[in-house]
């Protein structure tokens, strides 16, 4: 059914210009774009856009009235999900807490802790503490929200066999100890009853993958698992490098698979609101006559994680260097591994500073943190 | 498992035929392709392809358990050295690889022999009450020494002669002298573990065959060697995990010449087989010399223990560590792939 242009709900001057330009029916206007319409009908660009939106609305209404498929109203122009403004994203990001590591220096360098919704890679020499940091974070993600934590569960994909339960028990016991020393009100007291070593272990899901095929298969099934377990806030893959460093004759295939894997992880991180943590190994690269340690899996893999942390030795000290981060400058902090887990170097007996619980407290806390 | 054929993974027969034309027959083949490649090979839409991948993944993916369930299983193998057991929180970890490395003559094979005896002991004495698979690549295994250790360390238990013979009958020795033989043996090890009822696998040593056959100054050999070692490591880890047993390996030493040597030395002695191998083992124990008689064991890499130094000597009854209650001295360690090792200087 042809609709005349005059039936559109627009201002009369615009309608006169449209008719003068030769547009009689709304169907004539449909295939046009705003710039073209504004030139042909001598309208301003804003007016041309309003005309086209009005036409589309009418057309969408017609289609629905005729019982046709919906979606006509959303056709053309901005179909699909609405875009976010940076302001909305800022609010969303403030609500998403980071996962505290109990090493306040590392947290400060990362901007509050391990960011949720992003992928982080930890690479480093053997024995430097990558698995320790992963185990620490798998416990820290479960710290209840009233203590400044995230209160979530963790999924730990172990490809190397380095998940040692006794160590997790130690770290969990130390975390419970720290929190119980900070109990101040009833809400926290109640939370402590559900924050014990047993519940920490029960909230940690373990998968042991022996080769890259099992790893890829597990990642295909993970979105369904995450939908069933919406409390998961951390995915640890320890390590990504080990299964991909053997039996790969075709390195370009490996790169393609790694890219696909990276995409899946990013999609899961943003879609399910969780932090993804991967560990990588180091490989020796010969340059000239000298050999140098660089992160394994190649240059292309370097683009995949959002944040990259390098743990390395300097003599007998352990240093963590953040060398890729969109929010923060690269910096290096020193850390140590104690019987209680991953800690700052001069931690001694000071418990980690409390995470702020409300915005009002946050400004007070940040002033206090700055002075520490 | 990854090599499962698609026909048994719940994929329809016509789809299997279709994929076979593109040379995709096992789950591994299918999952190694990117999504677009699968869509092309199977001729399906994106949505149907993801469903197909989900079906195949379900057939391959390992089960998800929680850490709490793991807590209820046995996790350690006691070494009968109290100071070492205390630092390692119970003993050598099951389901993981433990490496003992050090210069020649320091006691690595002695450690292996001692552990073999311990594994055959009944559980009441701290053993595993199981057989031992001992893969020997250096022909260093000595049955007489095994018996001597058993009789000296546990004189009461091994008093009657038949007990000694029974213990010796439970240690299964495989002599493999080339890389290919070692690989073949590892591929068949699953059957051997089941048929002998083994609770401990020892490979003494990883380094000797590899260093004999691979000259790393030739181009391409370093990559081959790393590949081979990676294959060995992943096979052993799989077996260790599936059977929940400890696996002990021994390694040798090499001289590291590097610009970053300490204190002006142009080189120092460190564990052999390189950086990638250092990533592959879960626990690294370094044995080194103090003087002609006194030795030390360093815990250089462990997910549970800090760096520690334990003094020991090699006696008739195997390894003897200082006293019962001595705490290992904690030291400031460094990268376990680059930890300097003291070799024998007096002869």
XYZ file of C-alpha atoms in Angstrom:
719
model
C 0.000 0.000 0.000
C 1.506 3.298 -1.017
C 1.547 5.994 1.597
C 1.788 9.592 0.569
C 4.578 11.643 2.070
C 2.062 14.034 3.580
C 0.895 11.344 6.001
C 4.244 11.342 7.802
C 4.404 13.131 11.133
C 6.860 15.824 10.130
C 6.811 19.615 10.119
C 4.957 21.131 7.140
C 7.985 22.957 5.693
C 9.862 19.669 5.434
C 6.911 17.993 3.741
C 6.652 20.836 1.208
C 10.354 20.447 0.349
C 9.973 16.701 -0.062
C 7.025 17.033 -2.386
C 8.779 19.765 -4.341
C 11.765 17.424 -4.822
C 9.509 14.834 -6.397
C 8.959 12.417 -3.493
C 5.324 11.457 -3.469
C 5.233 8.205 -1.603
C 7.161 6.981 1.405
C 8.327 3.983 -0.566
C 10.434 6.373 -2.671
C 12.285 7.492 0.417
C 13.184 4.073 1.742
C 16.347 3.265 -0.193
C 17.921 6.667 0.396
C 20.623 7.652 2.816
C 20.576 10.928 4.755
C 23.299 12.767 2.840
C 21.735 12.003 -0.512
C 18.277 13.028 0.676
C 19.531 16.286 2.133
C 21.123 17.236 -1.198
C 18.146 16.261 -3.317
C 15.478 17.855 -1.160
C 17.598 20.767 0.144
C 17.103 19.687 3.712
C 19.649 19.945 6.475
C 21.338 16.664 7.437
C 19.513 16.503 10.746
C 16.139 16.969 9.048
C 16.962 14.337 6.434
C 17.804 11.883 9.217
C 14.517 12.586 10.986
C 12.594 12.030 7.765
C 14.206 8.672 7.186
C 13.679 7.549 10.776
C 10.020 8.527 10.543
C 9.681 6.602 7.287
C 11.267 3.537 8.808
C 9.065 3.697 11.857
C 5.989 3.817 9.651
C 7.221 0.984 7.551
C 7.976 -1.083 10.621
C 4.474 -0.391 11.955
C 2.951 -1.450 8.633
C 4.820 -4.677 8.563
C 3.782 -5.587 12.064
C 0.193 -4.663 11.336
C 0.267 -6.904 8.293
C 1.535 -9.718 10.455
C 4.839 -9.814 8.662
C 8.138 -10.509 10.381
C 9.216 -7.940 12.893
C 12.540 -6.273 12.832
C 11.632 -3.880 10.065
C 11.768 -1.078 12.534
C 15.266 -1.941 13.409
C 16.364 -2.499 9.844
C 18.976 -0.365 8.227
C 21.158 2.065 10.105
C 21.667 1.058 13.674
C 20.372 -2.545 13.684
C 21.842 -5.023 16.206
C 22.721 -4.289 19.834
C 22.883 -0.676 20.891
C 26.360 0.704 21.372
C 27.636 1.697 24.782
C 28.887 5.110 25.595
C 32.117 5.446 27.515
C 30.138 6.842 30.426
C 28.016 3.721 30.686
C 31.142 1.639 30.409
C 32.789 3.649 33.173
C 29.885 2.970 35.491
C 29.911 -0.690 34.567
C 33.648 -0.938 35.193
C 33.359 0.667 38.602
C 30.843 -1.923 39.604
C 33.106 -4.709 38.466
C 35.610 -5.174 41.168
C 39.109 -6.396 40.603
C 40.392 -9.505 42.313
C 42.819 -8.595 45.084
C 46.040 -10.598 45.199
C 47.069 -9.899 48.828
C 50.219 -8.297 47.471
C 49.319 -4.649 47.722
C 52.164 -3.529 45.480
C 51.104 -5.786 42.658
C 47.497 -4.736 43.134
C 48.499 -1.098 42.935
C 50.489 -1.676 39.770
C 47.523 -3.474 38.189
C 45.140 -0.749 39.263
C 43.329 -2.481 42.119
C 43.986 -6.101 41.345
C 43.336 -8.572 38.582
C 40.715 -6.922 36.359
C 37.444 -8.740 35.812
C 36.233 -8.883 32.241
C 39.737 -8.910 30.764
C 42.346 -11.494 29.890
C 45.667 -11.421 31.695
C 48.766 -13.387 30.896
C 51.562 -14.237 33.323
C 54.779 -15.402 31.779
C 57.982 -16.264 33.518
C 60.914 -18.579 33.998
C 60.361 -21.957 35.618
C 59.912 -21.904 39.348
C 59.418 -18.162 39.630
C 55.891 -18.299 40.992
C 53.357 -18.392 38.168
C 51.434 -21.325 39.605
C 51.669 -19.774 43.068
C 50.025 -16.603 41.826
C 47.321 -18.617 40.085
C 46.596 -20.611 43.244
C 46.550 -17.410 45.290
C 44.042 -15.806 42.956
C 41.867 -18.925 42.850
C 41.539 -18.525 46.627
C 41.268 -14.709 46.593
C 38.363 -14.658 44.166
C 36.296 -16.348 46.875
C 36.835 -13.693 49.556
C 33.328 -12.493 50.476
C 32.114 -9.165 49.205
C 31.789 -7.610 52.632
C 35.551 -7.968 52.987
C 36.160 -6.204 49.718
C 36.404 -9.347 47.646
C 34.405 -10.608 44.737
C 32.764 -13.614 46.358
C 32.929 -15.791 43.280
C 33.962 -19.290 42.279
C 36.980 -20.296 40.250
C 37.576 -22.708 37.386
C 41.153 -24.022 37.247
C 42.280 -25.737 34.062
C 45.558 -27.503 34.772
C 47.561 -28.676 31.759
C 50.860 -29.279 33.534
C 49.946 -31.208 36.649
C 51.311 -28.530 38.947
C 48.110 -28.054 40.950
C 49.202 -29.317 44.347
C 46.377 -29.536 46.780
C 48.452 -29.174 49.926
C 49.592 -25.765 48.798
C 46.032 -24.649 48.101
C 45.066 -25.720 51.601
C 47.878 -23.591 53.061
C 46.950 -20.548 51.036
C 43.259 -20.985 51.824
C 43.962 -21.319 55.537
C 46.068 -18.143 55.493
C 43.325 -16.251 53.660
C 40.695 -17.373 56.143
C 43.016 -16.326 58.945
C 43.528 -12.850 57.473
C 39.827 -12.270 57.040
C 38.893 -13.518 60.469
C 41.328 -11.003 61.963
C 39.434 -8.215 60.263
C 35.903 -9.092 61.315
C 34.152 -6.011 62.590
C 30.421 -6.392 62.262
C 27.720 -9.010 62.045
C 27.600 -9.109 58.296
C 31.240 -10.098 58.203
C 30.798 -12.581 61.000
C 28.066 -14.314 59.078
C 30.185 -14.289 55.933
C 33.046 -15.962 57.780
C 30.871 -18.990 58.518
C 30.732 -19.725 54.808
C 34.365 -18.809 54.160
C 36.291 -21.852 55.394
C 38.943 -24.064 53.880
C 36.371 -26.684 52.894
C 34.096 -24.233 51.132
C 37.060 -22.662 49.379
C 38.044 -26.066 48.028
C 34.476 -26.898 47.081
C 34.177 -23.665 45.099
C 37.235 -24.384 43.009
C 36.447 -26.414 39.895
C 39.348 -28.429 38.560
C 39.917 -29.787 35.086
C 43.052 -31.643 34.095
C 43.792 -31.487 30.363
C 46.577 -33.583 28.966
C 46.891 -32.163 25.483
C 45.690 -29.302 23.361
C 42.710 -31.190 21.966
C 41.300 -31.711 25.453
C 41.952 -28.062 26.214
C 40.096 -26.900 23.102
C 37.244 -29.312 23.803
C 36.928 -28.023 27.351
C 36.811 -24.438 26.119
C 34.004 -25.310 23.694
C 31.976 -26.661 26.603
C 32.846 -23.894 29.033
C 30.172 -21.331 28.050
C 27.437 -23.838 28.893
C 29.179 -24.620 32.193
C 29.454 -20.938 33.022
C 25.768 -20.412 32.356
C 25.015 -23.177 34.832
C 27.406 -21.713 37.378
C 26.905 -17.954 37.242
C 29.046 -17.328 40.306
C 32.299 -18.144 38.524
C 34.452 -15.028 38.445
C 37.851 -16.407 37.538
C 39.148 -18.797 34.906
C 42.732 -19.919 35.265
C 44.554 -21.812 32.515
C 47.891 -23.108 33.833
C 49.513 -23.188 31.393
C 48.504 -22.306 27.878
C 51.998 -22.916 26.583
C 52.685 -26.511 27.590
C 50.161 -28.306 25.352
C 50.917 -26.083 22.379
C 54.663 -26.518 22.461
C 54.828 -30.119 21.409
C 53.945 -32.094 18.282
C 53.135 -29.036 16.258
C 54.711 -29.375 12.864
C 52.489 -26.758 11.319
C 53.184 -23.535 13.171
C 50.679 -21.529 11.185
C 47.963 -23.915 12.318
C 49.106 -23.392 15.852
C 48.846 -19.638 15.427
C 45.341 -19.980 14.010
C 44.236 -22.212 16.862
C 45.769 -19.875 19.428
C 43.988 -16.905 17.909
C 40.693 -18.769 17.999
C 41.363 -19.680 21.608
C 42.154 -16.069 22.475
C 38.888 -14.917 20.918
C 36.899 -17.479 22.837
C 38.543 -16.401 26.091
C 37.890 -12.724 25.481
C 34.267 -13.483 24.627
C 33.883 -15.480 27.823
C 35.574 -12.826 29.924
C 33.279 -10.048 28.778
C 30.152 -12.126 28.327
C 30.252 -13.851 31.699
C 31.846 -11.057 33.703
C 34.901 -12.916 34.787
C 38.655 -12.538 34.798
C 40.714 -14.880 32.650
C 44.244 -15.670 33.762
C 46.683 -17.633 31.608
C 50.256 -18.635 32.275
C 52.872 -18.843 29.599
C 56.389 -20.216 29.573
C 59.635 -18.705 28.383
C 61.621 -19.787 25.400
C 65.141 -19.066 24.333
C 65.628 -16.963 21.273
C 69.009 -16.757 19.648
C 69.876 -13.324 18.482
C 73.280 -12.852 16.986
C 75.471 -14.832 19.309
C 73.429 -14.196 22.410
C 70.474 -16.052 23.713
C 67.572 -14.246 25.259
C 64.534 -15.392 27.185
C 61.273 -14.309 25.633
C 57.672 -15.384 26.263
C 56.770 -18.524 24.352
C 54.065 -19.063 21.722
C 55.270 -16.389 19.371
C 54.702 -12.771 18.591
C 51.104 -13.170 17.436
C 50.081 -14.561 20.785
C 51.408 -11.402 22.395
C 48.444 -9.539 20.980
C 45.884 -11.813 22.550
C 45.912 -11.007 26.268
C 44.929 -7.553 27.374
C 47.424 -7.375 30.204
C 50.787 -9.111 30.353
C 52.863 -9.592 33.464
C 56.390 -10.974 33.388
C 57.761 -12.655 36.486
C 61.514 -12.908 36.510
C 64.518 -13.391 38.671
C 67.057 -10.703 39.450
C 69.686 -12.694 41.289
C 67.776 -14.062 44.224
C 64.948 -11.534 44.126
C 61.655 -12.100 42.369
C 60.246 -9.256 40.342
C 56.928 -8.811 38.583
C 56.984 -6.485 35.586
C 53.763 -5.355 33.944
C 54.694 -4.762 30.366
C 51.428 -4.540 28.554
C 48.450 -2.745 30.021
C 46.005 -0.343 28.450
C 45.324 1.493 31.713
C 48.597 1.718 33.499
C 52.208 2.477 32.871
C 54.593 -0.429 32.865
C 56.065 -0.890 36.301
C 58.028 -3.449 38.253
C 57.349 -4.591 41.772
C 59.124 -7.072 43.982
C 57.280 -9.936 45.604
C 57.961 -13.079 47.553
C 56.397 -16.454 48.033
C 55.820 -17.256 51.682
C 54.197 -20.198 53.339
C 50.974 -18.224 53.190
C 51.129 -17.473 49.505
C 51.992 -14.631 47.211
C 52.955 -11.575 49.236
C 54.835 -8.261 49.170
C 58.414 -8.297 50.232
C 58.253 -6.187 53.374
C 54.887 -7.554 54.381
C 55.974 -8.700 57.882
C 52.976 -8.747 60.209
C 50.891 -6.050 58.591
C 47.597 -7.406 57.251
C 46.617 -6.216 53.762
C 44.783 -2.913 53.756
C 41.043 -3.239 53.680
C 39.203 -2.842 50.412
C 36.652 -0.049 50.548
C 33.052 -1.130 50.651
C 31.191 1.974 49.628
C 31.979 5.069 47.656
C 31.934 7.186 50.767
C 34.617 5.099 52.336
C 36.598 4.924 49.130
C 37.855 8.486 49.256
C 38.882 8.042 52.861
C 40.650 4.792 51.999
C 42.538 6.240 49.089
C 43.877 8.999 51.256
C 44.967 6.407 53.780
C 46.532 4.215 51.091
C 48.494 7.107 49.707
C 50.091 7.727 53.045
C 51.103 4.067 53.629
C 40.392 -39.176 24.443
C 41.573 -37.100 21.591
C 42.173 -39.926 19.182
C 38.638 -41.181 19.452
C 37.018 -41.684 16.079
C 34.130 -39.432 15.241
C 31.883 -42.394 14.593
C 31.972 -43.169 18.306
C 31.609 -39.620 19.495
C 27.931 -39.301 18.733
C 28.290 -37.847 15.256
C 25.834 -39.143 12.629
C 27.112 -41.535 9.981
C 26.453 -39.246 7.016
C 28.355 -36.463 8.711
C 31.258 -38.806 9.375
C 31.314 -39.797 5.706
C 31.226 -36.157 4.690
C 34.094 -35.289 6.976
C 36.099 -38.323 5.928
C 36.235 -36.906 2.428
C 38.130 -33.983 3.924
C 40.420 -36.318 5.818
C 38.809 -35.549 9.177
C 38.370 -38.836 10.990
C 39.132 -38.446 14.654
C 38.062 -35.933 17.250
C 41.560 -34.523 17.225
C 41.346 -33.809 13.498
C 38.053 -32.018 13.914
C 39.014 -29.901 16.893
C 42.308 -28.883 15.278
C 40.412 -27.013 12.603
C 39.147 -23.491 12.999
C 35.382 -22.959 12.934
C 35.351 -21.719 9.362
C 37.286 -24.770 8.201
C 34.774 -27.025 9.920
C 31.891 -25.187 8.273
C 33.508 -25.731 4.885
C 34.281 -29.379 5.462
C 30.910 -30.251 6.937
C 28.827 -27.948 4.782
C 26.885 -26.656 7.764
C 25.733 -23.268 8.958
C 27.549 -21.555 11.811
C 24.959 -22.560 14.374
C 24.915 -26.206 13.321
C 28.696 -26.228 13.300
C 28.860 -25.037 16.903
C 26.430 -27.796 17.833
C 28.634 -30.333 16.108
C 31.691 -29.007 17.922
C 29.835 -29.195 21.224
C 28.936 -32.834 20.623
C 32.494 -33.755 19.771
C 33.887 -31.721 22.665
C 31.668 -33.557 25.100
C 33.230 -36.792 23.954
C 36.758 -35.513 24.451
C 36.725 -33.081 27.344
C 38.028 -34.276 30.708
C 35.622 -34.279 33.649
C 35.281 -31.301 35.957
C 35.795 -31.999 39.638
C 36.371 -29.752 42.616
C 39.458 -29.327 44.751
C 37.518 -30.722 47.698
C 37.171 -34.091 46.002
C 40.888 -34.138 45.364
C 41.556 -33.554 49.052
C 40.081 -36.889 49.899
C 42.622 -38.835 47.860
C 46.138 -39.818 48.808
C 48.616 -37.319 47.552
C 52.156 -38.047 48.753
C 54.826 -40.721 48.829
C 56.947 -40.540 51.948
C 60.709 -40.616 51.342
C 61.553 -41.878 54.867
C 63.751 -38.784 55.325
C 61.813 -36.769 57.915
C 63.371 -33.392 57.148
C 62.642 -33.754 53.431
C 59.131 -35.051 54.020
C 58.369 -32.139 56.298
C 59.470 -29.585 53.733
C 57.607 -31.326 50.928
C 54.477 -31.516 53.094
C 54.284 -35.280 53.180
C 56.720 -36.498 50.585
C 57.065 -36.760 46.833
C 53.862 -35.647 45.144
C 51.762 -38.209 43.352
C 50.548 -37.418 39.888
C 53.531 -35.164 39.215
C 57.115 -35.423 37.979
C 59.987 -35.145 40.438
C 63.473 -34.677 39.073
C 66.714 -35.404 40.895
C 69.658 -33.767 39.211
C 73.284 -33.300 40.041
C 76.868 -34.094 39.122
C 78.028 -37.632 38.640
C 78.615 -39.772 41.664
C 76.569 -37.592 43.942
C 73.885 -40.064 44.778
C 71.076 -39.791 42.261
C 70.951 -43.501 41.525
C 71.216 -44.179 45.267
C 68.114 -42.064 45.805
C 66.317 -44.045 43.102
C 67.306 -47.388 44.618
C 66.211 -46.262 48.054
C 62.845 -45.107 46.738
C 62.414 -48.447 44.984
C 62.834 -50.264 48.276
C 60.434 -47.893 50.010
C 57.740 -48.368 47.416
C 57.608 -52.095 48.043
C 57.178 -51.732 51.792
C 53.754 -52.305 53.297
C 51.670 -49.266 54.055
C 52.152 -49.702 57.786
C 55.847 -48.920 57.326
C 55.177 -45.917 55.125
C 55.485 -47.634 51.750
C 53.162 -47.988 48.806
C 52.956 -51.788 48.897
C 53.301 -51.907 45.143
C 55.682 -52.828 42.363
C 58.235 -50.460 40.878
C 59.035 -49.862 37.225
C 62.670 -48.880 36.855
C 63.780 -47.737 33.420
C 67.542 -47.699 33.362
C 69.400 -46.003 30.517
C 72.873 -45.954 31.987
C 73.136 -49.545 33.201
C 73.673 -48.178 36.674
C 71.106 -50.352 38.437
C 72.655 -52.801 40.854
C 70.485 -55.513 42.351
C 73.022 -56.256 45.056
C 72.985 -52.663 46.194
C 69.200 -52.753 46.256
C 69.282 -55.745 48.563
C 71.970 -54.149 50.713
C 69.910 -51.010 51.191
C 66.831 -53.030 52.046
C 68.600 -55.188 54.606
C 70.460 -52.296 56.255
C 67.619 -49.808 56.335
C 64.850 -52.120 57.516
C 66.663 -54.996 59.202
C 63.582 -56.198 61.074
C 61.294 -56.286 58.136
C 63.774 -57.799 55.748
C 65.179 -60.319 58.230
C 63.579 -63.343 56.611
C 65.220 -64.053 53.286
C 61.991 -64.604 51.379
C 60.869 -61.062 52.091
C 64.014 -59.744 50.451
C 63.475 -61.949 47.426
C 59.840 -60.916 47.244
C 60.864 -57.265 47.308
C 63.418 -57.819 44.588
C 60.770 -59.583 42.513
C 58.601 -56.498 42.600
C 61.169 -54.167 41.068
C 60.807 -54.482 37.298
C 63.875 -53.343 35.438
C 63.851 -52.203 31.820
C 67.136 -51.421 30.144
C 66.721 -48.973 27.288
C 69.756 -47.591 25.582
C 68.513 -45.328 22.798
C 66.034 -42.455 22.603
C 63.693 -44.412 20.397
C 63.717 -47.339 22.804
C 62.881 -45.055 25.692
C 59.992 -43.529 23.755
C 58.640 -46.936 22.782
C 58.881 -48.087 26.363
C 56.989 -45.021 27.574
C 54.283 -45.597 24.993
C 53.824 -49.140 26.279
C 54.184 -48.169 29.918
C 50.465 -47.984 30.533
C 50.129 -51.724 29.989
C 53.192 -52.450 32.107
C 51.870 -50.388 34.991
C 48.585 -52.226 34.973
C 50.059 -55.693 34.597
C 52.690 -55.244 37.315
C 50.544 -53.126 39.623
C 53.246 -50.489 39.819
C 52.974 -47.596 42.208
C 56.223 -45.839 41.285
C 57.971 -45.195 37.976
C 61.651 -44.282 37.892
C 63.527 -43.148 34.790
C 67.285 -43.081 35.385
C 68.275 -41.018 33.523
C 66.489 -38.818 31.053
C 69.583 -36.927 30.051
C 72.034 -39.637 29.091
C 70.306 -40.964 25.960
C 69.237 -37.543 24.816
C 72.673 -36.021 25.108
C 74.259 -38.953 23.358
C 72.092 -38.629 20.300
C 71.465 -34.943 19.923
C 74.294 -32.586 19.158
C 72.683 -29.276 19.882
C 75.208 -27.270 17.951
C 73.752 -28.648 14.734
C 70.831 -26.608 13.427
C 67.392 -28.066 14.036
C 68.577 -30.478 16.687
C 67.641 -28.229 19.561
C 64.065 -28.167 18.327
C 63.964 -31.928 17.879
C 65.379 -32.485 21.284
C 62.862 -30.147 22.905
C 60.096 -31.876 21.024
C 61.244 -35.297 22.181
C 61.580 -34.167 25.782
C 58.174 -32.552 25.619
C 56.707 -35.811 24.352
C 58.348 -37.749 27.196
C 57.209 -35.231 29.781
C 53.603 -35.193 28.658
C 53.417 -39.005 28.454
C 54.829 -39.348 31.952
C 52.530 -36.663 33.328
C 49.525 -38.373 31.813
C 50.488 -41.709 33.364
C 51.301 -40.096 36.708
C 47.937 -38.404 36.805
C 45.810 -41.296 35.598
C 47.321 -43.798 38.000
C 47.959 -41.245 40.757
C 51.555 -42.364 41.201
C 54.826 -40.477 41.711
C 57.297 -40.431 38.819
C 60.978 -39.837 39.551
C 63.469 -38.831 36.864
C 67.157 -38.156 37.032
C 69.064 -35.605 35.050
C 72.672 -34.591 34.621
C 74.586 -31.321 34.729
C 76.033 -29.089 32.101
C 78.191 -26.021 32.015
C 76.317 -22.854 31.344
C 78.322 -20.237 29.552
C 76.552 -17.004 29.698
C 77.055 -13.302 29.796
C 74.938 -13.159 32.922
C 77.204 -15.361 34.990
C 77.665 -14.335 38.586
C 80.624 -12.532 40.005
C 82.748 -12.464 36.899
C 82.690 -16.226 36.266
C 82.428 -16.997 32.639
C 80.359 -20.107 33.296
C 78.856 -22.272 35.972
C 77.477 -25.738 36.264
C 73.731 -26.144 36.219
C 71.060 -28.723 35.426
C 71.131 -30.101 31.893
C 68.444 -30.248 29.196
C 67.665 -26.586 29.172
C 64.983 -24.174 30.056
C 62.019 -25.945 28.469
C 62.720 -29.111 30.436
C 62.917 -27.045 33.635
C 59.350 -25.957 32.941
C 58.212 -29.526 32.423
C 59.186 -31.034 35.747
C 57.048 -30.156 38.721
C 59.629 -30.632 41.462
C 63.402 -30.334 41.095
C 65.789 -31.658 43.745
C 69.447 -30.819 43.157
C 72.154 -32.883 44.776
C 75.606 -31.388 45.064
C 78.928 -31.828 46.794
C 80.180 -30.068 49.900
C 83.332 -32.122 50.238
C 84.417 -35.649 49.471
C 81.932 -37.182 51.862
C 79.294 -34.634 52.742
C 76.592 -33.932 50.202
C 73.676 -31.565 50.049
C 70.217 -31.781 48.603
C 68.638 -28.533 47.463
C 64.933 -28.143 46.881
C 65.201 -25.911 43.857
C 61.700 -26.010 42.460
C 58.610 -27.132 44.280
C 55.012 -25.977 44.339
C 54.830 -26.584 48.087
C 58.287 -26.165 49.551
C 60.512 -23.118 49.890
C 64.135 -23.259 48.773
C 65.939 -25.412 51.310
C 69.287 -27.073 51.804
C 69.509 -30.470 53.479
C 72.785 -32.175 54.307
C 73.134 -35.886 53.748
C 75.630 -38.649 53.263
C 75.429 -41.892 51.365
C 75.703 -44.850 53.681
C 75.127 -48.547 53.563
C 71.456 -48.036 54.222
C 71.044 -45.502 51.477
C 70.653 -41.793 52.075
C 71.130 -40.494 55.600
C 70.104 -36.995 56.459
C 71.419 -35.133 59.479
C 69.459 -36.072 62.510
C 65.714 -36.381 62.924
C 64.702 -32.875 63.795
C 67.077 -30.733 61.816
C 65.272 -28.093 59.809
C 66.618 -27.552 56.350
C 68.441 -24.268 56.070
C 66.448 -21.929 53.877
C 68.476 -20.163 51.262
C 67.817 -17.574 48.638
C 67.428 -19.540 45.486
C 67.076 -18.461 41.933
C 65.790 -19.743 38.611
C 65.903 -23.573 38.942
C 67.115 -23.780 35.359
C 70.130 -21.671 36.255
C 70.860 -22.667 39.832
C 74.629 -23.177 40.154
C 75.634 -26.635 41.334
C 78.826 -27.551 43.140
C 80.719 -30.407 41.590
C 83.352 -32.682 43.044
C 86.650 -30.888 43.377
C 88.756 -33.231 45.470
C 89.571 -36.662 44.231
